[in-house]
Structure formats: C-alpha cells, structure tokens
XYZ file of C-alpha atoms in Angstrom:
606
model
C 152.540 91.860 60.206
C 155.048 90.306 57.439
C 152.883 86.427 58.483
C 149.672 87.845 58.855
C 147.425 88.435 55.824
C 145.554 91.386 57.569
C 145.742 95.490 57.155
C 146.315 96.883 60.640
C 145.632 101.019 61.244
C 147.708 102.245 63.773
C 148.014 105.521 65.518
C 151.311 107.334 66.130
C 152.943 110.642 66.048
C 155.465 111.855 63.208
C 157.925 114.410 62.420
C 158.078 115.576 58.860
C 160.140 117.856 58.375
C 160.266 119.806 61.907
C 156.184 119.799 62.217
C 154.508 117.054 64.251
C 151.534 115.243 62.421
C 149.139 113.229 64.405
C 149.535 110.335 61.779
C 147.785 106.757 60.705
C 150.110 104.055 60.022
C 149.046 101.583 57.110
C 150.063 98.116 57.620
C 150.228 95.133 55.076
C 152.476 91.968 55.125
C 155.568 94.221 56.544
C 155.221 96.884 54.418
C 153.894 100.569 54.752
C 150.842 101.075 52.457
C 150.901 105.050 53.684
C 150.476 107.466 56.468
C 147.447 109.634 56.754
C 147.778 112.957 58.860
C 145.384 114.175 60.861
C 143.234 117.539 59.248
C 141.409 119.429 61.715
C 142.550 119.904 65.081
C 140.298 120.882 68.179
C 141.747 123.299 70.676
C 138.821 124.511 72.395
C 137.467 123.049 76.045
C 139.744 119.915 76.985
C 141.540 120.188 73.470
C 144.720 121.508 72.701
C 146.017 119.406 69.872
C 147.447 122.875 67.908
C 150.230 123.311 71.047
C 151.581 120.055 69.460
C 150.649 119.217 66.518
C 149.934 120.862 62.775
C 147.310 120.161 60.239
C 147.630 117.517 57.753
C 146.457 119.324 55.082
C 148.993 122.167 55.639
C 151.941 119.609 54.881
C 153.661 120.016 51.482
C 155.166 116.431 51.172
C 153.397 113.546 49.187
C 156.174 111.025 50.191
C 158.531 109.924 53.164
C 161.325 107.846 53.324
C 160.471 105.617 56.432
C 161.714 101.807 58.131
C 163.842 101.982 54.691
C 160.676 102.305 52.143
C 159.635 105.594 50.235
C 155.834 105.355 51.643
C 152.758 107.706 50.129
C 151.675 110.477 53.009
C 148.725 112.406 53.044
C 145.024 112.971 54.202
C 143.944 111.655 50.734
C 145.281 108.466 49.931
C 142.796 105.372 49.032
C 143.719 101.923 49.613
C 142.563 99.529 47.185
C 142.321 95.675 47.233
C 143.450 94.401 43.997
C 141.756 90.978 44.709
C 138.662 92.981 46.140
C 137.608 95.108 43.730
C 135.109 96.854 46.306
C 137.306 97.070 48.903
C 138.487 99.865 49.028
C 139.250 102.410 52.478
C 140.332 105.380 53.845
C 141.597 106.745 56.896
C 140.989 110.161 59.012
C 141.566 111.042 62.543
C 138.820 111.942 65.254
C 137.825 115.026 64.802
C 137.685 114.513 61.135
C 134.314 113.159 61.920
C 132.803 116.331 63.616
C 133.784 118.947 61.155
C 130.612 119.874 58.688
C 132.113 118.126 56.031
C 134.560 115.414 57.235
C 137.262 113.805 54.546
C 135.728 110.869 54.851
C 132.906 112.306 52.615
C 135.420 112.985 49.909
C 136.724 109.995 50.417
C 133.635 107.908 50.166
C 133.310 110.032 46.471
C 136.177 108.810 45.573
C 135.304 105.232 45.656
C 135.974 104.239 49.771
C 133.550 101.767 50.658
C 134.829 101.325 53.890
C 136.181 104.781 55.851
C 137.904 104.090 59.443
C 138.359 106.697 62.404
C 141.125 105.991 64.891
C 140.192 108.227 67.905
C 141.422 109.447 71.293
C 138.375 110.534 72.462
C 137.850 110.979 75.956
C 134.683 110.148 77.678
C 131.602 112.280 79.225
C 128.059 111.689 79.932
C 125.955 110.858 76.749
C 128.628 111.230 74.263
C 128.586 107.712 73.538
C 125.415 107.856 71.838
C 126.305 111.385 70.247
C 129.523 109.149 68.414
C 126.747 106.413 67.592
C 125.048 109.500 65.690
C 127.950 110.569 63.846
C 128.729 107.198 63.376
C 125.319 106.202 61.970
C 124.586 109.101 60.090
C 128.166 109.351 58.020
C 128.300 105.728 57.157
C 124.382 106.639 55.678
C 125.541 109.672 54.371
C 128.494 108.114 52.346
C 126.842 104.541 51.926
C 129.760 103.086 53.355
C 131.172 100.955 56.495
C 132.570 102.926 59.113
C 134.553 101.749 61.470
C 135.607 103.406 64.702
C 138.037 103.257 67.838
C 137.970 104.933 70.305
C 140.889 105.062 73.549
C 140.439 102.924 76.215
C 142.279 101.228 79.143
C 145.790 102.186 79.839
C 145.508 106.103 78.755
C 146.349 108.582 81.658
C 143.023 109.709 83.865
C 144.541 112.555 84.969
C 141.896 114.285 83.817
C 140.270 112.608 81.600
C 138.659 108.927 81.530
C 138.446 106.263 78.329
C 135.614 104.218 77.200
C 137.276 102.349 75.228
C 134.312 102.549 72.350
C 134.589 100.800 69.238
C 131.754 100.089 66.393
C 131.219 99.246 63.123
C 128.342 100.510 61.382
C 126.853 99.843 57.863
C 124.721 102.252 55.876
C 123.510 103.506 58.874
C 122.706 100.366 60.674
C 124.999 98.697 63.763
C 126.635 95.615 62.674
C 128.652 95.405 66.298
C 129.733 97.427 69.234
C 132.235 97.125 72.057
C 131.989 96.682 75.593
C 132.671 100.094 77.114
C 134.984 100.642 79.977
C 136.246 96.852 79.472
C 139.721 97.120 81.575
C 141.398 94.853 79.144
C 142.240 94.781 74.748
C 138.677 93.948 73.034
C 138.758 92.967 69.190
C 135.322 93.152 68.060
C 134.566 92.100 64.081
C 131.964 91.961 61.799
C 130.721 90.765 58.152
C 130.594 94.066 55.763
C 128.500 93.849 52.800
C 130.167 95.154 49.924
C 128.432 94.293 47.751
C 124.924 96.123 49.268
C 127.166 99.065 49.583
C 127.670 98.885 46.024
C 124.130 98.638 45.051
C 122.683 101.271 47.165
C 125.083 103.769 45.444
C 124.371 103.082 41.820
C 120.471 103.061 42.875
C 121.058 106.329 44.574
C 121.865 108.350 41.519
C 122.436 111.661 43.487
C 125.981 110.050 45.049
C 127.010 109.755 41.563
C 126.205 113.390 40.921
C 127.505 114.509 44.271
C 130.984 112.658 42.788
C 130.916 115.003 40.046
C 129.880 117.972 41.472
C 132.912 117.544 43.780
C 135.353 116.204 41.515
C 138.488 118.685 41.982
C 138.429 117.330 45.730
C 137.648 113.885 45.024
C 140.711 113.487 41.809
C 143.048 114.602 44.669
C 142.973 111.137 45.946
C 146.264 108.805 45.370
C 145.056 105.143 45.008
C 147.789 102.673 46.707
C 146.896 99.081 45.835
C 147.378 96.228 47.853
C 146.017 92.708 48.702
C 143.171 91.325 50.893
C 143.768 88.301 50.642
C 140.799 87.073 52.023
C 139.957 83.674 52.561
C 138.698 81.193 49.775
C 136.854 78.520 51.488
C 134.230 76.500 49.538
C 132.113 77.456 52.453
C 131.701 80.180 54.450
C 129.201 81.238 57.642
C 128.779 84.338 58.187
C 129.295 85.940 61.436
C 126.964 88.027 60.544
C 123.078 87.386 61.603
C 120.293 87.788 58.889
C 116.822 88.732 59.858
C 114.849 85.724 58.691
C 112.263 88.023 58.323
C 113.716 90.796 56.966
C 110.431 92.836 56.348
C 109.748 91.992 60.304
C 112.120 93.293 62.841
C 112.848 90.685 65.537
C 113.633 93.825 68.176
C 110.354 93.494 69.884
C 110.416 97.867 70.317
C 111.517 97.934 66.562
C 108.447 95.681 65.533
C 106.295 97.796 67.652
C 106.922 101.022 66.015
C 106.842 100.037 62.098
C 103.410 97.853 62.717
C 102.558 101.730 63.931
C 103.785 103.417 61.286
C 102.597 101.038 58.065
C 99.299 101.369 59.351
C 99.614 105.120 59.298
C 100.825 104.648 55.947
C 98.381 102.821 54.582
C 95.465 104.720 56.421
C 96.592 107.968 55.165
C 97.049 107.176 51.250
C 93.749 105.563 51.721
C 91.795 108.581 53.704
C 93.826 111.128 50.773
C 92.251 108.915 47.978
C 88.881 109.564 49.169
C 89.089 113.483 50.104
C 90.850 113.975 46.295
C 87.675 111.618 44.487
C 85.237 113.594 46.880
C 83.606 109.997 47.663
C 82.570 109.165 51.229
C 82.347 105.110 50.919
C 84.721 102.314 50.205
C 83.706 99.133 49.397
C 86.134 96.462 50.191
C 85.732 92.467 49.065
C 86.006 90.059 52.586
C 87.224 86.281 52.209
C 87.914 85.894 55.845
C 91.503 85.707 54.634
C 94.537 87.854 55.571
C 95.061 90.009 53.226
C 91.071 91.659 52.879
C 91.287 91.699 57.276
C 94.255 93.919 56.915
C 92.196 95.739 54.069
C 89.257 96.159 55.462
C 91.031 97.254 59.507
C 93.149 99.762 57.189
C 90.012 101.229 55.479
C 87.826 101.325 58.739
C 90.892 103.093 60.622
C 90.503 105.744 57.393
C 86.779 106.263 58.166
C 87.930 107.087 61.829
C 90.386 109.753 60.473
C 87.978 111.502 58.025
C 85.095 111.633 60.934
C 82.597 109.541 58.557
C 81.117 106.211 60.693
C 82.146 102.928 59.350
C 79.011 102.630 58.060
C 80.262 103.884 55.446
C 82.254 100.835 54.582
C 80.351 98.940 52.624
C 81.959 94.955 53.465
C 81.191 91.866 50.899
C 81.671 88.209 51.450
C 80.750 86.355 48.120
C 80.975 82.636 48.823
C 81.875 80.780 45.988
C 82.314 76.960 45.132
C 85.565 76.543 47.226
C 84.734 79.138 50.250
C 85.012 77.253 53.224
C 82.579 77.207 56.145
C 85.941 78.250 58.597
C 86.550 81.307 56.041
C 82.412 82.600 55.320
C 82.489 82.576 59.023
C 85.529 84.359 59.368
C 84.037 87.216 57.145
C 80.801 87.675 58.678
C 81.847 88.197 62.354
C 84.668 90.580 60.915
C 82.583 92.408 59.226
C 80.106 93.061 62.574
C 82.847 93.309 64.727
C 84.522 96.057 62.772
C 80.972 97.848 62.516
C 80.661 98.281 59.066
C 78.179 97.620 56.302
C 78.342 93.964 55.867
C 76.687 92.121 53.077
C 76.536 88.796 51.351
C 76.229 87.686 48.132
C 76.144 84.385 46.713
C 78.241 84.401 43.431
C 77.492 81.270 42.294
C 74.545 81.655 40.002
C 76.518 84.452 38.056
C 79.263 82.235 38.148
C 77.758 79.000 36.518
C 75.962 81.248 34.033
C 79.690 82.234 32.994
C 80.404 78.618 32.836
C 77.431 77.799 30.586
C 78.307 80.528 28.272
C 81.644 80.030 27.583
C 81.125 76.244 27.573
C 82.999 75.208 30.305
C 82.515 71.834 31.390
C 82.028 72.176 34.841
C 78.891 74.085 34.107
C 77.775 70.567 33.121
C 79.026 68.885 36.624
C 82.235 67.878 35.168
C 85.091 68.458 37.405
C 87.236 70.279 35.454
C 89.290 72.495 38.171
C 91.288 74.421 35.640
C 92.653 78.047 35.525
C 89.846 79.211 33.691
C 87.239 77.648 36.358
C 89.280 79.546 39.232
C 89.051 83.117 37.218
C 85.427 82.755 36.664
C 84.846 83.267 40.347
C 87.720 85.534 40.581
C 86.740 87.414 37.858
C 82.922 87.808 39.138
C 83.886 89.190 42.586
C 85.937 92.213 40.915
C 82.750 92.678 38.496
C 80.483 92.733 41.287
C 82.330 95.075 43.465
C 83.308 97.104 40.727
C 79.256 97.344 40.048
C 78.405 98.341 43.356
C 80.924 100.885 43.222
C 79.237 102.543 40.654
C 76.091 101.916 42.206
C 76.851 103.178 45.810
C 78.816 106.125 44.819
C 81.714 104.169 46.344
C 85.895 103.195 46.237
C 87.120 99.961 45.884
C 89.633 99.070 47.754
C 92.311 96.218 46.707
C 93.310 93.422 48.654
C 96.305 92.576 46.974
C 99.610 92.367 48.569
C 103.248 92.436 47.858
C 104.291 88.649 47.848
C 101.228 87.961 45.547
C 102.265 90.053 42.731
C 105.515 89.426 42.946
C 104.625 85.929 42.625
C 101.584 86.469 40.121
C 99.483 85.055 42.539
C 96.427 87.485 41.322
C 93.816 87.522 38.481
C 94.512 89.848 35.922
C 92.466 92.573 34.880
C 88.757 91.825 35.738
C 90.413 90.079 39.352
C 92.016 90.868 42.486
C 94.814 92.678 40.584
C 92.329 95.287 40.070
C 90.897 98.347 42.263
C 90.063 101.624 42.780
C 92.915 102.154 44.869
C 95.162 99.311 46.790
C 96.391 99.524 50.124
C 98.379 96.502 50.859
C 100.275 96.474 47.311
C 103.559 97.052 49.065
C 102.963 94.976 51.942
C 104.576 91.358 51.892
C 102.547 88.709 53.552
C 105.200 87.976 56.246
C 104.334 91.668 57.064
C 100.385 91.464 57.200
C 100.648 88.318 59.385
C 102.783 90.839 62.091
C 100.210 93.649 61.330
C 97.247 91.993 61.834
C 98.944 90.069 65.009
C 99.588 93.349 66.169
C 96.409 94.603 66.012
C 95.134 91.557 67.962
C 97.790 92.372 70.396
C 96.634 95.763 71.308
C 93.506 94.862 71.477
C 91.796 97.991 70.517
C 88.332 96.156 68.965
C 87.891 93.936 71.886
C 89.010 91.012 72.845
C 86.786 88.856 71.300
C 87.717 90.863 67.980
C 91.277 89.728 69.042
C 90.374 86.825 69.158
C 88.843 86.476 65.659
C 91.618 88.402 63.938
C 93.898 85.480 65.813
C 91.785 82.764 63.945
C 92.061 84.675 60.669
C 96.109 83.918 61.562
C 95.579 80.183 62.429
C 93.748 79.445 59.325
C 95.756 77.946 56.038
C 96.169 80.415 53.536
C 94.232 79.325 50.433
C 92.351 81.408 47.527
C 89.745 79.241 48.060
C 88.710 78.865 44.202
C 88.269 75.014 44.305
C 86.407 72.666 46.113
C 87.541 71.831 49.272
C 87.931 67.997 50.799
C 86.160 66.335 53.687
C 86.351 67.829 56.804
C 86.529 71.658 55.650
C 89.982 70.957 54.432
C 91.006 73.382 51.275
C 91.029 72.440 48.034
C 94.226 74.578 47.623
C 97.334 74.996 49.145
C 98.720 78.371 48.098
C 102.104 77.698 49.685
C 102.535 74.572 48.198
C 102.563 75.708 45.080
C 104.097 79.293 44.662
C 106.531 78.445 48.169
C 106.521 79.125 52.235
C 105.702 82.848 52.057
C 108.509 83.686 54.909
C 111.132 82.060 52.465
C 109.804 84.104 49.265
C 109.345 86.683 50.987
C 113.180 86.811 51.848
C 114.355 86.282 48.158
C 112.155 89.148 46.816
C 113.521 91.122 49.463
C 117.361 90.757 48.443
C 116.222 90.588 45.095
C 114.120 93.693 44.926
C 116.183 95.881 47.684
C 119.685 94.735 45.801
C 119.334 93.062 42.831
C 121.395 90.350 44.601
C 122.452 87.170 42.261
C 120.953 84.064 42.635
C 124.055 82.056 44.494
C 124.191 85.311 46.812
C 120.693 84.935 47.672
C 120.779 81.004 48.584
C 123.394 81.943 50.269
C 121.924 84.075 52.744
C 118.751 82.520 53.052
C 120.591 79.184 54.336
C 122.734 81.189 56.416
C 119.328 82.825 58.046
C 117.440 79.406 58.053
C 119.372 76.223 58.372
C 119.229 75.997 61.294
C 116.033 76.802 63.892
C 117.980 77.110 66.391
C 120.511 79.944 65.312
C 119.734 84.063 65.659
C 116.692 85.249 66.271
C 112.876 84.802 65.750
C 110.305 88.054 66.002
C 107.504 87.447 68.518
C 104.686 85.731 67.002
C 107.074 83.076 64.798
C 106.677 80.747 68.177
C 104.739 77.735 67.183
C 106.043 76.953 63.565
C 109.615 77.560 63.184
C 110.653 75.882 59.649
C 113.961 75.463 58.693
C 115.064 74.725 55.319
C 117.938 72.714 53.274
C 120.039 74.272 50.760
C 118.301 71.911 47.858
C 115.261 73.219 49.392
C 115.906 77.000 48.934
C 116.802 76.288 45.601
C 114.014 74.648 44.554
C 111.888 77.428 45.375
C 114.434 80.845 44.449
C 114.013 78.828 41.052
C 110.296 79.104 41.083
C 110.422 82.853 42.475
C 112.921 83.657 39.802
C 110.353 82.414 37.072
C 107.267 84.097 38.461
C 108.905 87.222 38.799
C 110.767 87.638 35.679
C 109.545 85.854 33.309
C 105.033 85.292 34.078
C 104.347 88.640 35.984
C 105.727 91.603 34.895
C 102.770 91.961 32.722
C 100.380 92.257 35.907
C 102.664 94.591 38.029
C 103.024 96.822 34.631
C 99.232 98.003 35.377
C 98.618 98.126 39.210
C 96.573 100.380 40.745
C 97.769 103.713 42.771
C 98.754 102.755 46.199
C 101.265 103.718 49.046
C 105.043 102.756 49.098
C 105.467 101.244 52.610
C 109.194 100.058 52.733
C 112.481 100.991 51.965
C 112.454 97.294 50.590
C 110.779 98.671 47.549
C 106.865 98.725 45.975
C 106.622 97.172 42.700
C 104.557 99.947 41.161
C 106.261 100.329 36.984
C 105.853 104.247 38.026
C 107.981 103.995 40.970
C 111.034 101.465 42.548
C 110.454 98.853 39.499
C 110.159 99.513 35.797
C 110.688 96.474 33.688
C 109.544 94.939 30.395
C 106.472 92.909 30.492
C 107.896 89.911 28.226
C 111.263 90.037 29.530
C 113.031 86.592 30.388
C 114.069 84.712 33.152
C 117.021 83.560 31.202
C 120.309 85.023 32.863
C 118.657 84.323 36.577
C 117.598 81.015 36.193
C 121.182 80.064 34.981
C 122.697 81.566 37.827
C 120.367 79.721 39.961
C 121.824 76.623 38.774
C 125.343 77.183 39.952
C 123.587 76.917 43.795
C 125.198 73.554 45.383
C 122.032 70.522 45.999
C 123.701 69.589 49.475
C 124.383 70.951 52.764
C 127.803 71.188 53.165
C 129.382 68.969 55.533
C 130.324 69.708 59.203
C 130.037 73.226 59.101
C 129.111 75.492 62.238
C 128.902 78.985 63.140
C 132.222 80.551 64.012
C-alpha cells in the first residue's frame, strides 16, 4: 500500500500474547495505523468462534510490536484524517453489529463518521435483508456511513455458503450494494457526505447529549491520525446520483406511498382543526391554480373523514382584472366536480373602490401595474373570505405553499399569507404538481375530474394579478421572475435540510441537472425536462439566497398553524426555522459569488 494513497481494512488472525484475536488490520502508505480485535463472539447454532478465539475487550495490551513498528491495538481506536477533518472511522467485527449496543455506537460518540464491519457471515434465506436492517438502522442510529463486507467466493462450503454481500449505507439510506453470489472479487464505491453527516448531528441535539451521557465509554477512545489524501481536482463529478427532485422520489413505489401519506397528513391536521374549533365548514379561495386544487382536494378528503358532505365546503372563485378565462374555468368545473359549495364573486368593484380611495392611478384607467395594484386584489380576496368566515360560521383554509414563502411569493397580512389554518405550508410546489398528478392518476373523482386536475397541471403558473395579453396569455410569469420552481425548490431543500453553503449547493444542483440525460427523472417529469448551466444556477441560488434571507423572514415569522409534512423541514418560526425578521443576506450572497460562471471543460461522469 506504500504507492497507493488509500486506507485498506483487512481481516486476519493474531496472537498476542498466547490468546488468538480475530483482528482488523489498518493500512496506510505501508504503515500500520492499528489493529482492532474483535469484542463479542457468537458460539451458539453454526458459531463457535470462543473454541478459537478470545474477546477483544478481555486483552490487556494497548500496543504491539509488529512488521518492525510499535502499532496501537484495541477495540477503541479512532482513525482520524488530518486533511479531513470529518473523516474520521472506526472498525468492529461482525457480530459487533448484532449485540444490543454494538461499539460502533460508542464509536460514532466519539466522533466516527464513518464505522466499517468486516464480516464472515455465512448465508441463509432472508438474512440478506435482516443485514440491510442492521445496516440501515445503525448508520441512522449513529448518523454515520457504514460500510460492510461480507465473505464471499473462495471460503469453504463445507457447510456453509457465502454471499459475498457488501453495502454502504448513509444515515439510513443505501448509497450502493453488491452483487450477491458474484463468483469473482467485486469493489463497489460510493460518494459519502460528510458533511450532511455533520449537520444532522449538531441539528439532532440528543446525539450530543447521548455523547455526554456516555462519556466514560466514549474518552476510552485513542485517536491515531493519518492522511486521506484525497484528490484536489478543480472539478469533481460525483459518482453519486442526486434526486433532481429531491422532495419527489423518482422510485415509482417510493412516489406512490409519500403522495399517500402527505395527503393523510394534510387531511388529518385539517379534519383535527375543525373537531378542536367545533366548526363544521371550511371555506377555501379557488384560482383554478395548483396550489388552491391541492387545497381544496385536501379539505374535501377532510369532510369525507369527519362524515359531514362536502357541502359543507364552501368554494370561491373571485375573478379579478388579470384572471384568465383558462383559470375562471378551471375553478368552476373544480368546484362541481369536487361537489362542494361553489360560488362566485366578482371582486372588482371592491377592488377599484380601493383604488379610488387610496388614489391609485389605475382607478383612473392609467396602467399603472405596480405592487400596490397587485395587493389590492390580493388583499380583497383574504378580506372577503375572511368575511364570509365570520358570516358562515366557517374555517379558512390557506393556499399557500412551501416554495412561495420561502420565496416571499405571498401578500402579507391581509393576503394569501393569511388563514385560519394552512394546509399546504410545508408542501413545495415540485411536490403539489406530483400530488395533484397523483390524484389524477388514481382516478378516484372520475375521469373527467382527471382530466381537469391534468389541465390545472398544463396551465402556466401565474398569480394572475395583472392583465393578461392577447390570446389568454398571462400577464405574469411567476417563474420568470422568482426562478424554475424544480431548481428552487432544490436549493431550499439543501439549504433548509443542511444549511449547505452556497458553492456546495451549485455544486450539486449542476451535478443533478447538467445534463438531461444523466440519472433519473420521477414519472410525470416526461414532456419538459430542463437542464441548466452552471451560470444559470447561479443566477438564480443568488436570487433564492436574497428572498429567503434577507425580504421574507418577516412573512414566515407569522404563518398560520399548519402540518409539518417532510423531514426536509416546515418553515413555521415555532418549529424547524426560527430566524430574525431583518436579518441579512450578507455572508450567503458572498459565498455565492465564489460559484465559477462556466461549465467546466470536458468533464464526464466517471
């Protein structure tokens, strides 16, 4: 290994001092980092590792003299990258992983991000999947990378047979697995995300406390430094495949199940809200959009649950001066398709009344398109469903959804920030486009409903708040000015799950969308699949970084009550984010500049 910047982990017996340890072997550049003995040995069933061999933990020597080096031994020894200050791993020995507490655990405490498991373990039927579990759940458990190898081809079947099984797991989640029973050597590799490691275990406060509460077993470990040496290229591709949709699993079974579940999440905070207020209807705003369909198919689903009749949801389309003819439409056969109480009301009058008493000049037939023209009409539909509220005896219901107030893309206040209760407030758009797809899918309303809700899909997202062109083309763009939702919605993600830096960020969203061609798209993505340059992605992580640091705080510090739907996080200031309403942008935007403005060159996957 003297030529080879890599650290191998190699199995072997050893005599120390007349007892046999089942051993480790640490490997860097020709030297011995350190052996790690083997703790608990199984003698029960096929096992019968105590006729040879003792435990590790029972041996009474720190250090061996070995291939002419005095080399650290025992089952707590960390190695520690001095180049990579979060790489840092231990070793145990097979059945180390099936005891109650394995010293991996301790290990992990002690500041091992990355724990591997060298392992003779024989093969039966289904124990594959029972090592996947102990895989899984330990490298969860510890918030770590565990990596494990199993026997394979070339060990005795006398009575026994090898699988050869070896994975590499992540925080719980498979990065890669091995072909079992291959009769031949397999090397199978993977990108490991320190860095997430890192920030899931200062997030999760109770692995800090766990540290201290086991803190005689964890200042038993010996740190042994050495160096990674890992490679410094300008540019790197991963290996590694990023979701480009990471709040939308491309595993078609995956996708099926959490479309299931959010809508059980979001139907049951809803259906609670209404049993605790005692009120029986739920009024819910309709612009034919996305975001009030998934509102309003959430809120008649929570009628269905309580055993009230969706009569009792109490639908409004308010057509304004930029509501299209597509979107008005959109609304009305919704609303009678769903079955509930649909109504329209022309805003309009109230609207230019505002106008004429504030002195706006549109009210005068100017065409004055400004911010304040836009919140008039936003501003009146939250009034008026606010009034019937209080008129009907009823609960609003917000529209919201994540990607919009990250972005700020809501009126404050008297506006589509505000609501009784919201049930989309920690559901990204990317999301809501699956969801309502989903529901079209299965098909449940019909299939001319289906049909509908696919329409709702087709049609340009827009807020609708200015005048549209000739030919029922908006007079608003919403992705042209706050960014392609599926790319936003991919920085807020590693922003808001990790607290990722901007360069990191780029980064991965040009590895996941360069190129159109590479990984995989969930079903649905078909038709339009975008892919975008690294001058590109910057432009817009800049724009993301202003909106959500330094304009919208101030909104998010004031949302309504509504269900957490993802582990990537809810923005609610009483839950995953708390931050100061007039805090800057400053440090993030800098950092954004340090992102390249070109491609690099003649790059391709490895």
């Amino acid at each position: 290994s003297r030529r080879w910047p890599i650290v191998a982990v190699v199995g072997l017996p050893l005599e120390v001092e007349g007892a046999l340890y089942n051993c480790a072997a640490v490997v860097n550049r020709g030297h011995l980092l350190g052996i790690v003995p083997k703790i608990y040995l199984p003698n029960y069933r096929e096992f019968y590792e105590l006729r040879q061999f003792a435990p590790g933990d029972a041996a009474e020597q720190r250090e061996l003299s070995l291939a002419g080096e005095t080399v650290p031994f025992g089952s707590r020894l960390l190695f520690a990258a001095s180049d990579e200050p979060l790489f840092r791993f231990a070793v145990e020995i097979c059945e180390d992983l099936w005891v109650p507490i394995p010293p991996s655990s301790y290990a992990a405490l002690a500041g091992a991000t990355v724990l591997i498991n060298l392992s003779a373990s024989n093969i039966t039927i289904g124990k594959d999947d029972y090592r996947r579990e102990l895989v899984s759940n330990q490298s969860a458990r510890c918030l770590s990378a565990y990596l494990y190898a199993a026997a394979g081809w070339g060990e005795s079947t006398t009575d026994l047979a090898w699988d050869g099984h070896g994975m590499i797991y992540e925080n719980g989640n498979r990065l890669v697995e091995s072909e079992r029973f291959l009769e031949r050597s397999q090397l199978v590799t993977a990108d490991v995300d320190l860095e997430r490691l890192a920030a899931d275990r200062r997030r999760q406060g109770s692995f800090a406390q766990s540290r201290f509460h086991y803190r005689q077993e964890v200042e038993g470990f010996r740190r042994i430094p050495f160096r990674a040496e890992l490679p410094r290229d300008g540019v790197l591709l991963l290996e590694r495949s990023y979701e480009r949709f990471p709040y939308v699993s491309s595993d078609p079974q995956k996708k099926e199940e959490r479309c299931r579940e959010v809508y059980q999440i979001q139907v049951q905070g809803l259906a609670m809200r209404l049993q605790a207020t005692g009120l029986r209807k739920a009024i819910v705003g309709i612009s034919g959009g996305l975001d009030s369909t998934q509102a309003l198919l959430v809120t008649c689903r929570a009628m269905d649950r309580l055993g009230l009749p969706r009569s009792n949801v109490l639908a409004y389309t308010m057509p304004a001066f930029g509501t299209s003819e597509r979107t008005l439409e959109q609304a009305v056969r919704l609303m009678a398709a769903l079955g509930c109480s649909a109504h329209q009301i022309d805003i309009r009058p109230s609207c230019e009344q505002m106008l004429r008493d504030i002195g706006h000049p549109a009210a005068h037939g100017e065409k004055l398109y400004d911010t304040t023209f836009e919140n008039v009409q936003a501003g009146e539909r939250a009034s008026h469903l606010f009034r019937l509220a209080n008129a009907q005896g009823a609960l609003v219901v917000g529209t919201s959804d994540l990607s919009e107030l990250a972005l700020g893309w809501c009126t404050y206040g008297v506006g589509d920030q505000m609501a009784h209760y919201h049930v989309n407030a920690s559901v990204p758009k990317t999301l809501i486009r699956h969801l309502i797809a989903w529901e079209a899918e299965r098909a449940l309303l019909g299939e001319e409903t289906s049909g509908l809700l696919r329409e709702i899909l087709a049609t340009e997202i827009s807020p609708e708040l200015i005048p549209g062109g000739e030919g029922g083309q908006p007079g608003q763009r919403t992705e042209e000015v706050v960014g392609p939702y599926s790319l936003q919605d991919f920085h807020l993600y590693y922003v808001l799950r990790f607290g990722y830096s901007p360069p990191k960020v780029a980064f991965l969203a040009w590895t996941a969308w360069h190129d159109r061609n590479r990984g995989s798209w969930p079903i649905g993505e078909t038709e339009s699949r975008p892919e975008w340059s690294i001058a590109e992605i910057k432009r817009w992580l800049r724009i993301f970084l202003r909106r959500f640091f330094a304009e919208s705080q101030f909104k998010r510090s004031c949302i309504p009550n509504a269900p957490k739907v993802g582990s990537g996080g809810s923005l609610s200031p009483r839950g995953d984010y708390r931050a100061p309403s007039d805090s800057p942008a400053t440090v993030w935007l800098a950092a954004c500049e340090a992102i390249p403005d070109r491609d690099p060159v003649g790059l391709s996957p490895r």
